[in-house]
Short mmCIF file of C-alpha atoms and ligand atoms in Angstrom, two decimals:
data_model
loop_
_atom_site.label_atom_id
_atom_site.label_comp_id
_atom_site.label_asym_id
_atom_site.label_seq_id
_atom_site.Cartn_x
_atom_site.Cartn_y
_atom_site.Cartn_z
CA MET A 7 0.22 9.54 -28.84
CA LYS A 8 -1.18 6.60 -30.89
CA ARG A 9 -4.42 7.28 -32.08
CA ARG A 10 -6.13 4.17 -30.13
CA ASP A 11 -4.39 5.50 -26.87
CA PHE A 12 -5.96 8.88 -27.34
CA HIS A 13 -9.60 7.19 -27.66
CA GLN A 14 -8.74 5.32 -24.60
CA LEU A 15 -8.05 8.45 -22.81
CA LEU A 16 -11.24 10.05 -23.78
CA GLN A 17 -13.11 7.11 -23.04
CA GLY A 18 -11.43 7.34 -19.56
CA SER A 19 -12.31 10.80 -19.22
CA ALA A 20 -15.76 10.77 -20.09
CA MET A 21 -16.41 7.92 -17.44
CA ALA A 22 -14.62 9.86 -14.88
CA LEU A 23 -17.00 12.63 -15.28
CA ALA A 24 -19.98 10.56 -15.39
CA LEU A 25 -18.74 8.90 -12.39
CA SER A 26 -18.37 12.26 -10.22
CA PRO A 27 -21.57 11.57 -7.89
CA TRP A 28 -20.72 8.05 -7.50
CA MET A 29 -20.36 7.93 -3.88
CA LYS A 30 -24.02 9.16 -3.27
CA ASP A 31 -26.26 6.31 -1.86
CA VAL A 32 -27.48 4.00 -4.61
CA ALA A 33 -31.12 4.75 -5.22
CA ALA A 34 -32.29 1.27 -4.48
CA THR A 35 -35.73 0.49 -2.65
CA GLU A 36 -35.87 -3.07 -3.37
CA SER A 37 -33.66 -5.55 -4.24
CA LYS A 38 -34.00 -8.89 -6.01
CA LEU A 39 -32.67 -12.00 -4.36
CA HIS A 40 -30.67 -13.22 -7.15
CA ALA A 41 -30.04 -16.97 -7.85
CA TRP A 42 -26.35 -17.05 -8.78
CA ARG A 43 -25.03 -19.48 -11.44
CA ALA A 44 -21.29 -18.70 -10.44
CA ASN A 45 -20.48 -17.34 -6.68
CA PRO A 46 -20.06 -13.59 -7.24
CA PHE A 47 -17.37 -13.19 -4.59
CA ALA A 48 -14.81 -14.63 -6.65
CA LEU A 49 -12.38 -11.47 -5.74
CA GLY A 50 -12.47 -12.50 -2.02
CA ILE A 51 -13.15 -10.28 0.84
CA ALA A 52 -11.00 -7.82 2.98
CA SER A 53 -10.81 -5.83 6.16
CA GLY A 54 -8.86 -2.94 6.71
CA ARG A 55 -8.04 0.22 8.79
CA PRO A 56 -8.43 -1.18 12.24
CA ARG A 57 -9.50 1.10 14.84
CA ALA A 58 -10.48 0.44 18.52
CA ASP A 59 -13.87 0.89 17.66
CA SER A 60 -14.19 0.09 13.95
CA ILE A 61 -12.96 -1.65 10.82
CA VAL A 62 -13.59 -1.42 7.32
CA LEU A 63 -15.08 -4.14 5.33
CA TRP A 64 -14.92 -4.87 1.50
CA THR A 65 -15.71 -7.04 -1.00
CA ARG A 66 -16.93 -6.61 -4.95
CA LEU A 67 -19.52 -8.55 -6.92
CA LEU A 68 -18.16 -9.89 -10.22
CA PHE A 69 -20.71 -11.39 -12.98
CA SER A 70 -20.40 -14.56 -14.97
CA GLN A 71 -21.81 -14.61 -18.27
CA GLU A 72 -24.98 -16.30 -17.03
CA ASP A 73 -25.37 -13.57 -14.31
CA ARG A 74 -24.99 -10.70 -16.55
CA ALA A 75 -28.76 -10.06 -16.68
CA VAL A 76 -28.50 -8.43 -12.95
CA GLU A 77 -25.46 -6.36 -13.68
CA THR A 78 -27.33 -3.31 -14.22
CA GLU A 79 -29.42 -3.38 -11.24
CA ALA A 80 -28.63 -1.93 -7.83
CA LEU A 81 -28.10 -4.89 -5.72
CA ARG A 82 -28.30 -5.46 -1.80
CA VAL A 83 -25.76 -7.15 -0.05
CA ASP A 84 -26.09 -8.20 3.61
CA VAL A 85 -23.13 -8.27 5.96
CA GLU A 86 -22.93 -10.06 9.30
CA VAL A 87 -20.24 -9.55 11.70
CA PHE A 88 -19.66 -12.47 14.34
CA ALA A 89 -17.82 -12.80 17.48
CA ASP A 90 -16.97 -16.26 16.91
CA ALA A 91 -15.51 -18.46 14.08
CA ASN A 92 -18.34 -20.47 13.98
CA LEU A 93 -20.74 -17.81 13.14
CA LYS A 94 -23.01 -18.62 16.15
CA ARG A 95 -22.74 -15.14 17.76
CA ARG A 96 -23.69 -12.46 15.63
CA VAL A 97 -22.95 -9.03 16.92
CA GLN A 98 -23.99 -6.82 13.71
CA LYS A 99 -25.82 -6.92 10.75
CA ALA A 100 -26.04 -4.47 7.84
CA GLU A 101 -27.29 -3.93 4.42
CA VAL A 102 -25.16 -2.18 1.89
CA PHE A 103 -26.60 -1.13 -1.76
CA THR A 104 -24.06 -1.16 -4.54
CA ASP A 105 -24.19 -0.77 -8.38
CA ALA A 106 -22.37 -0.71 -11.52
CA TYR A 107 -21.39 2.84 -10.81
CA ARG A 108 -18.95 1.72 -8.39
CA ALA A 109 -18.22 -1.67 -9.88
CA HIS A 110 -20.50 -3.45 -7.49
CA SER A 111 -18.03 -2.79 -4.81
CA VAL A 112 -19.17 -2.85 -1.07
CA HIS A 113 -17.57 -0.92 1.67
CA LEU A 114 -18.79 -1.05 4.98
CA HIS A 115 -17.22 0.87 7.72
CA VAL A 116 -18.30 -1.20 10.80
CA GLN A 117 -18.18 0.89 13.92
CA HIS A 118 -19.11 0.25 17.67
CA LEU A 119 -16.73 -2.73 17.92
CA LYS A 120 -14.82 -3.66 20.72
CA PRO A 121 -11.35 -2.92 21.17
CA SER A 122 -8.49 -5.56 20.80
CA THR A 123 -11.37 -7.98 19.83
CA ASP A 124 -11.34 -10.73 17.16
CA TYR A 125 -14.33 -10.77 14.77
CA TRP A 126 -15.32 -12.91 11.64
CA TYR A 127 -17.48 -11.77 9.08
CA ARG A 128 -19.05 -12.52 5.66
CA PHE A 129 -21.16 -11.16 2.77
CA ARG A 130 -24.54 -12.38 1.20
CA GLN A 131 -26.06 -11.54 -1.94
CA GLY A 132 -29.08 -13.89 -2.79
CA ASP A 133 -28.26 -17.30 -2.43
CA ALA A 134 -24.59 -16.77 -2.59
CA TYR A 135 -22.37 -16.42 0.41
CA SER A 136 -18.87 -14.95 0.63
CA PRO A 137 -16.05 -16.75 2.36
CA VAL A 138 -15.66 -15.89 6.12
CA GLY A 139 -12.87 -13.19 6.98
CA HIS A 140 -11.45 -12.80 10.26
CA THR A 141 -10.29 -9.39 11.48
CA ARG A 142 -9.36 -7.66 14.80
CA THR A 143 -9.75 -4.32 16.29
CA ALA A 144 -7.04 -2.18 17.54
CA PRO A 145 -6.55 -1.85 21.25
CA ALA A 146 -8.05 0.94 23.43
CA LEU A 147 -5.93 4.44 22.94
CA ASN A 148 -4.97 4.02 26.74
CA ALA A 149 -4.44 0.23 26.87
CA ASP A 150 -1.17 -1.34 27.86
CA VAL A 151 -0.23 -3.57 24.94
CA ARG A 152 2.40 -6.23 25.13
CA GLU A 153 3.19 -6.79 21.42
CA LEU A 154 2.28 -5.51 18.06
CA ARG A 155 2.95 -7.78 15.20
CA ILE A 156 2.65 -6.46 11.72
CA ALA A 157 3.59 -8.00 8.08
CA LEU A 158 5.39 -5.11 6.35
CA SER A 159 5.05 -5.98 2.48
CA SER A 160 5.13 -4.25 -0.89
CA CYS A 161 5.65 -4.77 -4.85
CA GLN A 162 3.70 -7.79 -5.83
CA HIS A 163 4.06 -7.86 -9.75
CA TYR A 164 1.81 -10.66 -10.74
CA GLU A 165 3.88 -11.73 -13.70
CA GLN A 166 7.25 -12.14 -11.80
CA GLY A 167 6.19 -14.77 -9.05
CA GLN A 168 3.49 -16.62 -7.17
CA TYR A 169 2.44 -14.97 -3.76
CA ILE A 170 3.94 -17.34 -1.41
CA ALA A 171 4.89 -14.73 0.94
CA HIS A 172 1.03 -14.07 1.20
CA ALA A 173 0.48 -17.65 1.95
CA GLU A 174 2.72 -17.40 4.98
CA ILE A 175 1.45 -14.17 6.04
CA ALA A 176 -2.17 -15.87 6.12
CA LYS A 177 -0.67 -18.35 8.66
CA GLN A 178 0.97 -15.89 10.88
CA LYS A 179 -0.37 -14.30 13.90
CA LEU A 180 -0.76 -10.77 13.21
CA ASP A 181 -2.39 -7.63 14.21
CA PHE A 182 -2.32 -6.36 10.49
CA VAL A 183 -0.67 -6.41 7.30
CA LEU A 184 0.84 -3.00 6.26
CA PHE A 185 1.12 -2.87 2.60
CA MET A 186 3.10 -0.08 1.40
CA GLY A 187 2.38 -0.12 -2.50
CA ASP A 188 2.67 -1.28 -5.55
CA TYR A 189 -0.45 -3.53 -5.49
CA ILE A 190 -0.82 -3.90 -8.89
CA TYR A 191 1.63 -3.09 -11.69
CA GLU A 192 0.58 -1.31 -14.84
CA SER A 193 3.68 -2.47 -16.84
CA SER A 194 4.57 -5.92 -18.23
CA ASN A 195 8.37 -7.24 -18.41
CA PRO A 196 7.69 -10.38 -20.82
CA GLN A 197 11.23 -11.23 -20.33
CA TYR A 198 10.64 -12.02 -16.68
CA ALA A 199 7.21 -13.36 -16.82
CA ILE A 200 6.15 -16.67 -15.17
CA ARG A 201 2.30 -15.81 -15.68
CA LYS A 202 0.82 -13.07 -17.77
CA HIS A 203 -1.38 -9.88 -16.82
CA SER A 204 -4.26 -10.00 -19.11
CA GLY A 205 -5.29 -6.98 -21.32
CA GLU A 206 -3.01 -4.15 -22.05
CA GLU A 207 -1.37 -1.39 -19.71
CA PRO A 208 -4.34 0.24 -18.01
CA LYS A 209 -5.17 3.79 -18.71
CA THR A 210 -9.03 3.60 -18.44
CA LEU A 211 -11.13 2.79 -15.32
CA ALA A 212 -12.47 -0.31 -17.02
CA GLN A 213 -8.82 -1.10 -17.84
CA TYR A 214 -7.45 -0.69 -14.18
CA ARG A 215 -10.77 -2.54 -12.63
CA GLU A 216 -9.76 -5.46 -14.96
CA ARG A 217 -6.05 -5.50 -13.61
CA TYR A 218 -7.53 -5.58 -9.86
CA GLU A 219 -9.70 -8.43 -10.77
CA GLN A 220 -6.75 -10.58 -12.05
CA TYR A 221 -4.54 -9.60 -8.78
CA LYS A 222 -7.67 -10.21 -6.57
CA ARG A 223 -8.37 -13.74 -7.98
CA ASP A 224 -5.28 -15.09 -6.59
CA PRO A 225 -5.97 -17.36 -3.62
CA MET A 226 -2.87 -16.93 -1.71
CA LEU A 227 -3.42 -13.11 -2.07
CA GLN A 228 -6.87 -13.80 -1.17
CA ALA A 229 -5.96 -15.74 1.94
CA ALA A 230 -3.93 -12.95 3.35
CA HIS A 231 -7.00 -10.77 3.16
CA ALA A 232 -9.36 -13.19 4.59
CA ALA A 233 -6.71 -13.73 7.57
CA HIS A 234 -6.01 -10.28 8.85
CA PRO A 235 -6.99 -6.59 8.36
CA TRP A 236 -4.76 -4.72 6.13
CA VAL A 237 -3.37 -1.00 6.50
CA LEU A 238 -3.00 0.03 2.92
CA MET A 239 -0.62 2.82 1.35
CA TRP A 240 -0.28 3.01 -2.47
CA ASP A 241 3.08 3.81 -4.42
CA ASP A 242 3.43 4.60 -7.92
CA HIS A 243 2.55 1.42 -10.06
CA GLU A 244 -1.32 1.57 -8.93
CA VAL A 245 -1.23 4.50 -11.52
CA VAL A 246 2.15 4.36 -13.68
CA ASN A 247 5.47 3.72 -13.21
CA ASP A 248 7.63 6.68 -11.56
CA TYR A 249 4.85 9.22 -11.41
CA ALA A 250 4.93 12.23 -9.49
CA ASN A 251 1.68 14.00 -8.78
CA ASP A 252 0.50 15.29 -12.19
CA GLN A 253 3.80 14.14 -13.97
CA ASP A 254 4.52 10.97 -15.73
CA ARG A 255 7.75 9.87 -17.53
CA GLN A 256 6.41 10.70 -20.82
CA TYR A 257 5.57 14.23 -19.95
CA THR A 258 2.16 13.65 -20.71
CA ASP A 259 -0.28 16.82 -20.51
CA PRO A 260 -0.96 17.15 -16.62
CA GLN A 261 -4.76 17.40 -17.15
CA GLN A 262 -4.58 14.01 -19.29
CA MET A 263 -2.32 12.43 -16.53
CA LEU A 264 -4.88 13.49 -13.66
CA LEU A 265 -7.66 12.02 -15.68
CA ARG A 266 -5.69 9.01 -15.71
CA ARG A 267 -4.71 9.09 -12.02
CA ALA A 268 -8.24 9.45 -11.25
CA ALA A 269 -9.42 6.41 -12.82
CA ALA A 270 -6.56 4.53 -10.99
CA TYR A 271 -7.47 5.93 -7.70
CA GLN A 272 -11.01 5.18 -8.11
CA ALA A 273 -10.17 1.61 -9.17
CA TYR A 274 -7.83 1.27 -6.04
CA PHE A 275 -10.92 2.40 -3.88
CA GLU A 276 -13.28 0.05 -5.45
CA HIS A 277 -10.81 -2.81 -4.71
CA GLN A 278 -9.42 -2.23 -1.25
CA PRO A 279 -10.74 -1.91 2.49
CA VAL A 280 -10.15 1.77 2.75
CA LEU A 281 -12.14 5.14 3.28
CA LEU A 282 -12.32 7.77 1.05
CA GLY A 283 -11.07 10.26 3.31
CA PRO A 284 -12.61 14.14 3.89
CA ASP A 285 -13.42 14.54 0.20
CA LYS A 286 -16.08 11.76 0.00
CA ASP A 287 -17.46 12.48 -3.43
CA ASN A 288 -14.21 12.80 -5.13
CA PRO A 289 -11.94 9.71 -5.35
CA ALA A 290 -9.72 11.43 -7.77
CA ASN A 291 -8.37 13.31 -4.47
CA MET A 292 -8.54 10.65 -2.17
CA ARG A 293 -6.86 11.16 0.94
CA LEU A 294 -5.01 8.10 1.96
CA TYR A 295 -2.43 9.21 4.67
CA GLU A 296 -3.40 8.38 8.10
CA GLN A 297 -2.20 7.81 11.58
CA LEU A 298 -3.53 5.13 13.71
CA SER A 299 -2.55 4.26 17.50
CA TRP A 300 -1.96 1.02 19.10
CA GLY A 301 -2.86 1.52 22.55
CA LYS A 302 0.05 3.03 24.59
CA LEU A 303 2.73 1.04 22.56
CA ALA A 304 2.79 2.84 19.30
CA ASP A 305 1.71 5.47 16.94
CA VAL A 306 1.52 4.41 13.18
CA TRP A 307 1.58 6.76 10.34
CA THR A 308 1.17 6.01 6.62
CA LEU A 309 2.71 8.49 4.19
CA ASP A 310 1.74 9.08 0.73
CA CYS A 311 4.64 9.70 -1.26
CA ARG A 312 3.15 10.02 -4.75
CA GLN A 313 0.07 12.07 -5.02
CA TYR A 314 1.84 15.48 -3.58
CA ARG A 315 5.39 15.17 -4.58
CA SER A 316 7.47 17.55 -6.83
CA ALA A 317 8.60 15.98 -9.94
CA GLN A 318 11.92 14.12 -9.75
CA ALA A 319 14.93 16.43 -9.82
CA CYS A 320 16.90 16.91 -13.07
CA ARG A 321 14.61 14.55 -14.92
CA ASP A 322 15.72 13.39 -18.71
CA PRO A 323 14.10 15.61 -20.83
CA VAL A 324 13.18 12.64 -23.38
CA ARG A 325 12.27 10.02 -20.64
CA GLY A 326 11.34 11.31 -17.18
CA GLY A 327 10.72 9.64 -14.13
CA GLY A 328 13.42 7.84 -11.87
CA ARG A 329 17.08 7.96 -12.85
CA MET A 330 20.41 8.31 -11.22
CA VAL A 331 21.43 11.91 -11.12
CA VAL A 332 24.75 13.44 -10.51
CA GLN A 333 25.79 17.31 -10.16
CA CYS A 334 21.98 18.01 -9.81
CA ASP A 335 21.53 21.41 -8.22
CA GLU A 336 17.81 21.09 -8.14
CA LEU A 337 18.34 18.50 -5.27
CA SER A 338 19.30 21.37 -2.90
CA ASP A 339 16.06 23.41 -3.62
CA SER A 340 14.35 23.52 -0.45
CA THR A 341 11.03 24.32 -2.09
CA ARG A 342 10.81 20.85 -3.33
CA THR A 343 8.60 18.38 -1.59
CA MET A 344 7.94 14.65 -0.85
CA LEU A 345 4.92 15.02 0.94
CA GLY A 346 3.31 18.39 -0.34
CA ASN A 347 2.94 21.12 2.24
CA GLU A 348 -0.52 20.00 3.67
CA GLN A 349 0.77 16.44 4.57
CA GLU A 350 4.06 17.55 5.57
CA ARG A 351 2.57 19.90 8.29
CA TRP A 352 0.30 17.37 9.40
CA ILE A 353 3.15 14.59 10.01
CA THR A 354 5.32 17.22 11.56
CA ASP A 355 2.49 18.47 14.09
CA SER A 356 1.33 14.59 14.54
CA LEU A 357 4.90 13.33 15.25
CA SER A 358 6.14 15.99 17.36
CA GLN A 359 3.02 15.48 19.64
CA SER A 360 3.10 11.90 19.95
CA LYS A 361 3.41 10.66 23.32
CA ARG A 362 3.39 6.68 22.40
CA GLN A 363 6.37 4.59 23.01
CA TRP A 364 6.95 3.65 19.49
CA LYS A 365 6.63 6.03 16.41
CA LEU A 366 6.37 3.88 13.43
CA VAL A 367 6.44 6.03 10.25
CA ALA A 368 5.48 4.11 7.35
CA GLN A 369 5.94 5.39 3.84
CA ALA A 370 6.34 3.83 0.26
CA THR A 371 10.04 4.01 -0.35
CA GLN A 372 13.49 4.30 1.23
CA ILE A 373 14.78 7.21 3.35
CA SER A 374 18.48 6.13 3.70
CA SER A 375 20.85 6.97 0.99
CA THR A 376 21.77 4.52 -1.78
CA SER A 377 24.19 7.06 -3.62
CA ILE A 378 27.27 5.71 -5.28
CA PRO A 379 30.54 7.41 -6.12
CA ALA A 380 30.62 9.15 -9.56
CA PRO A 381 33.46 10.56 -11.40
CA VAL A 382 32.35 13.91 -10.08
CA GLY A 383 30.70 13.66 -6.72
CA ARG A 384 27.79 11.22 -6.14
CA SER A 385 25.25 9.81 -8.01
CA TYR A 386 21.61 9.60 -6.63
CA TRP A 387 18.46 7.74 -7.29
CA ASN A 388 16.01 10.64 -7.60
CA ASP A 389 12.82 8.85 -7.22
CA ALA A 390 13.27 7.55 -3.51
CA TRP A 391 14.12 9.94 -0.63
CA ASP A 392 17.62 10.41 -2.13
CA GLY A 393 16.12 12.76 -4.57
CA TYR A 394 14.27 14.72 -2.04
CA PRO A 395 17.08 15.48 0.33
CA GLU A 396 15.61 18.61 1.81
CA ALA A 397 12.44 17.09 2.49
CA ARG A 398 14.32 14.47 4.16
CA LYS A 399 16.10 16.43 6.28
CA ARG A 400 13.21 18.25 7.70
CA LEU A 401 11.36 14.99 8.42
CA LEU A 402 14.41 13.95 10.28
CA GLN A 403 14.96 17.45 11.90
CA THR A 404 11.23 17.19 13.36
CA VAL A 405 12.48 14.03 15.17
CA VAL A 406 15.38 16.25 16.78
CA ASP A 407 13.42 19.21 17.31
CA ALA A 408 10.69 17.20 19.11
CA LYS A 409 13.30 15.10 21.00
CA LEU A 410 11.75 12.17 19.88
CA SER A 411 13.07 8.75 20.72
CA ASN A 412 12.00 5.35 19.22
CA VAL A 413 11.32 6.51 15.67
CA VAL A 414 11.26 3.62 13.23
CA THR A 415 10.40 4.27 9.56
CA LEU A 416 9.05 1.45 7.57
CA GLY A 417 9.16 1.12 3.73
CA GLY A 418 8.94 -0.71 0.44
CA ASP A 419 9.18 0.04 -3.20
CA VAL A 420 13.14 -0.68 -3.64
CA HIS A 421 12.70 -4.64 -3.75
CA CYS A 422 15.48 -4.84 -1.18
CA ASN A 423 15.57 -5.79 2.26
CA VAL A 424 17.12 -2.92 4.24
CA ALA A 425 17.98 -2.13 7.81
CA ALA A 426 19.77 1.45 8.29
CA ASN A 427 20.69 4.02 10.29
CA LEU A 428 18.89 7.45 9.71
CA ARG A 429 21.12 10.48 10.42
CA LEU A 430 20.51 14.15 9.30
CA GLU A 431 23.35 13.92 7.19
CA PRO A 432 23.48 10.41 5.66
CA ASN A 433 26.54 8.19 6.05
CA ASN A 434 28.54 10.90 8.31
CA PRO A 435 29.45 9.25 11.36
CA GLN A 436 29.73 12.78 12.81
CA SER A 437 25.87 13.31 12.44
CA PRO A 438 23.91 11.41 15.41
CA ILE A 439 21.75 8.69 14.46
CA VAL A 440 18.10 10.02 15.15
CA ALA A 441 16.01 7.04 13.87
CA SER A 442 16.14 3.62 12.36
CA GLU A 443 14.75 2.14 9.31
CA PHE A 444 13.23 -1.13 7.91
CA VAL A 445 12.45 -1.57 4.18
CA THR A 446 10.89 -4.59 3.13
CA THR A 447 11.89 -6.51 -0.05
CA SER A 448 9.03 -7.37 -2.57
CA ILE A 449 6.71 -9.93 -2.37
CA THR A 450 7.41 -10.88 -6.09
CA SER A 451 8.82 -8.01 -8.29
CA ARG A 452 12.26 -8.42 -9.30
CA GLY A 453 15.24 -7.09 -7.30
CA LEU A 454 18.68 -5.34 -8.47
CA GLY A 455 21.54 -7.28 -9.65
CA ASP A 456 24.10 -8.59 -7.26
CA LYS A 457 26.73 -6.38 -8.52
CA PRO A 458 25.02 -2.89 -8.22
CA ALA A 459 23.37 -3.99 -4.67
CA ALA A 460 27.14 -4.81 -3.55
CA LEU A 461 28.13 -1.43 -4.86
CA ILE A 462 25.16 0.54 -3.13
CA ARG A 463 25.86 -1.51 0.02
CA GLU A 464 29.88 -0.62 0.32
CA SER A 465 28.87 2.88 -0.69
CA ASN A 466 26.83 3.84 2.30
CA SER A 467 27.89 3.05 5.72
CA ASP A 468 24.34 3.92 6.95
CA LEU A 469 23.22 0.51 5.27
CA LEU A 470 23.64 -2.02 7.99
CA HIS A 471 21.56 -4.63 5.70
CA TYR A 472 21.06 -4.41 2.11
CA ARG A 473 19.84 -7.32 -0.10
CA SER A 474 17.98 -7.60 -3.24
CA ASP A 475 18.38 -11.05 -4.27
CA GLU A 476 15.50 -12.42 -2.22
CA ARG A 477 11.82 -12.03 -2.24
CA GLY A 478 9.34 -11.90 0.64
CA TYR A 479 8.20 -9.64 3.57
CA GLY A 480 9.31 -8.24 6.80
CA LEU A 481 7.70 -9.59 10.18
CA ILE A 482 7.79 -6.50 12.43
CA THR A 483 7.29 -7.30 16.25
CA VAL A 484 7.16 -4.42 18.53
CA THR A 485 7.41 -4.73 22.31
CA SER A 486 8.10 -2.13 25.25
CA LYS A 487 11.73 -3.38 25.03
CA GLU A 488 12.39 -3.36 21.20
CA ALA A 489 11.21 -3.30 17.73
CA ARG A 490 12.51 -6.00 15.78
CA CYS A 491 12.28 -7.24 11.98
CA ASP A 492 12.74 -10.56 10.57
CA PHE A 493 13.31 -10.36 6.85
CA ARG A 494 11.24 -13.52 5.76
CA ALA A 495 12.65 -14.52 2.44
CA THR A 496 13.13 -17.03 -0.32
CA LYS A 497 15.22 -16.97 -3.60
CA PHE A 498 12.35 -18.78 -5.46
CA PRO A 499 9.11 -16.80 -5.58
CA ALA A 500 8.02 -18.90 -8.53
CA GLY A 501 7.41 -22.44 -7.08
CA SER A 502 4.76 -22.73 -4.82
CA GLU A 503 6.49 -25.43 -2.69
CA ALA A 504 9.15 -22.97 -2.03
CA GLY A 505 9.41 -21.91 1.50
CA LEU A 506 10.53 -18.59 3.28
CA LYS A 507 13.54 -18.43 5.49
CA THR A 508 14.64 -15.63 7.70
CA GLN A 509 17.35 -14.00 5.97
CA ALA A 510 18.32 -11.67 8.75
CA SER A 511 16.85 -10.45 11.97
CA TYR A 512 17.28 -6.74 13.51
CA VAL A 513 16.24 -5.11 16.65
CA VAL A 514 16.07 -1.44 17.72
CA LYS A 515 16.46 -1.42 21.42
CA SER A 516 14.23 1.01 23.04
CA GLY A 517 15.92 4.40 23.73
CA LYS A 518 18.80 3.52 21.45
CA PRO A 519 18.39 4.71 17.75
CA GLY A 520 19.87 2.29 14.98
CA PRO A 521 18.99 -1.33 14.11
CA GLN A 522 21.33 -3.90 15.57
CA ALA A 523 22.17 -7.21 13.90
CA VAL A 524 20.35 -10.14 16.13
FE1 LIG B 27 7.68 -2.07 -6.78
CA1 LIG B 28 7.38 1.62 -6.48
#
């Protein structure tokens, strides 16, 4: 480790400790109404976690040089919620105090809202107003819902493209954006950069905050947040590439790795419309996995595939993390876990008990196999579910044991559009199809080359669609008849003029597992 890196880590850990009571209420009795030189809402606004009666609203104040004087103060932010786009009918008003301990982030859990209802919201501090955001609550638990529309998205490396997919998402009619991870990237690959990260690879809280600031300034990303509520899950790059629980690729001391992870999780929370979960004082162990219901039509689960997982199987002793592995006995070790025991018990119970027509299991990576032939046996990518085959079998066995129909898994991470059959034994036509999978390509992050993608496609009969050459998102439409995925994509995520087209469309018919091409 370089001396400078070590100092950064020390700084980060001191900061993490100093921040432990940070969720306690801000001790503010009065607050100045500041006359702002520059609008402090430069990072935009967001809403998320839609429920039938509640929503989470988010913003974060940013200070220009001229406004730095108030940065040390606790500031009051007023939040208004309206029933109309013209902001004539205000239905709620709240005050939130924030301060530097939480990077002047603002989270408001708005409650007592009506189901299936559009709302508009804005923030104010002093003489500055935020942009107006639109959001919408979930349907009542027993409501008959005609349609659920989701933009499935992931992987938005800032350096590798413009967020034109978000510009289109902002214009879509949607119930929510389902973002499955790699919201920021800690790493750079200058070879493919069309714009540059500022700062070096984040390791401390301050550095992660700076990285989010850069991403959140993007106007097209802001537009997608302002237009719809988001349901969020993280993957690896929100912390560091290919991390697994307390392990990183460099085999950093787990205690140090956990400090870095805590800084990254805290910065994540400070920039997203999410709640901290049960352990409210401790963003270091933030629980992000959740279940939400969409009337009688669907249950949706978001699974955390990073925080609790076993380290990748058969890691390279010098450079850990993801790689292709052959003849790896560790793969068949049934004690290895993708979700951790607690989350696995939770999804097993919750999925088994689900009574809603569609069961949408959103998780951050790919469940179907992408293995390829090797001189001896097959070669597996050990960072996705192929590297956790026993955990995958347990998840799919739950579907079989509970006799569940209409289970559709939704994923990201692999920078490919995927439609796949899911069987207890991957690619074995004798093993029945028990569920269906859609994985979205990346918003911007580079995909696989054509040759490896073709080899993977040819080597796995369960992959009905597998393309890595285009960037975009998946438009998911669920009705009582079918669950449909339109892969919206472009070859040119660099030019803001480039439009998206539908690369392919697949449907899962109710009662019949397995996607079919449309
Ligand atoms: Fe990614
Ligand atoms: Ca990833």
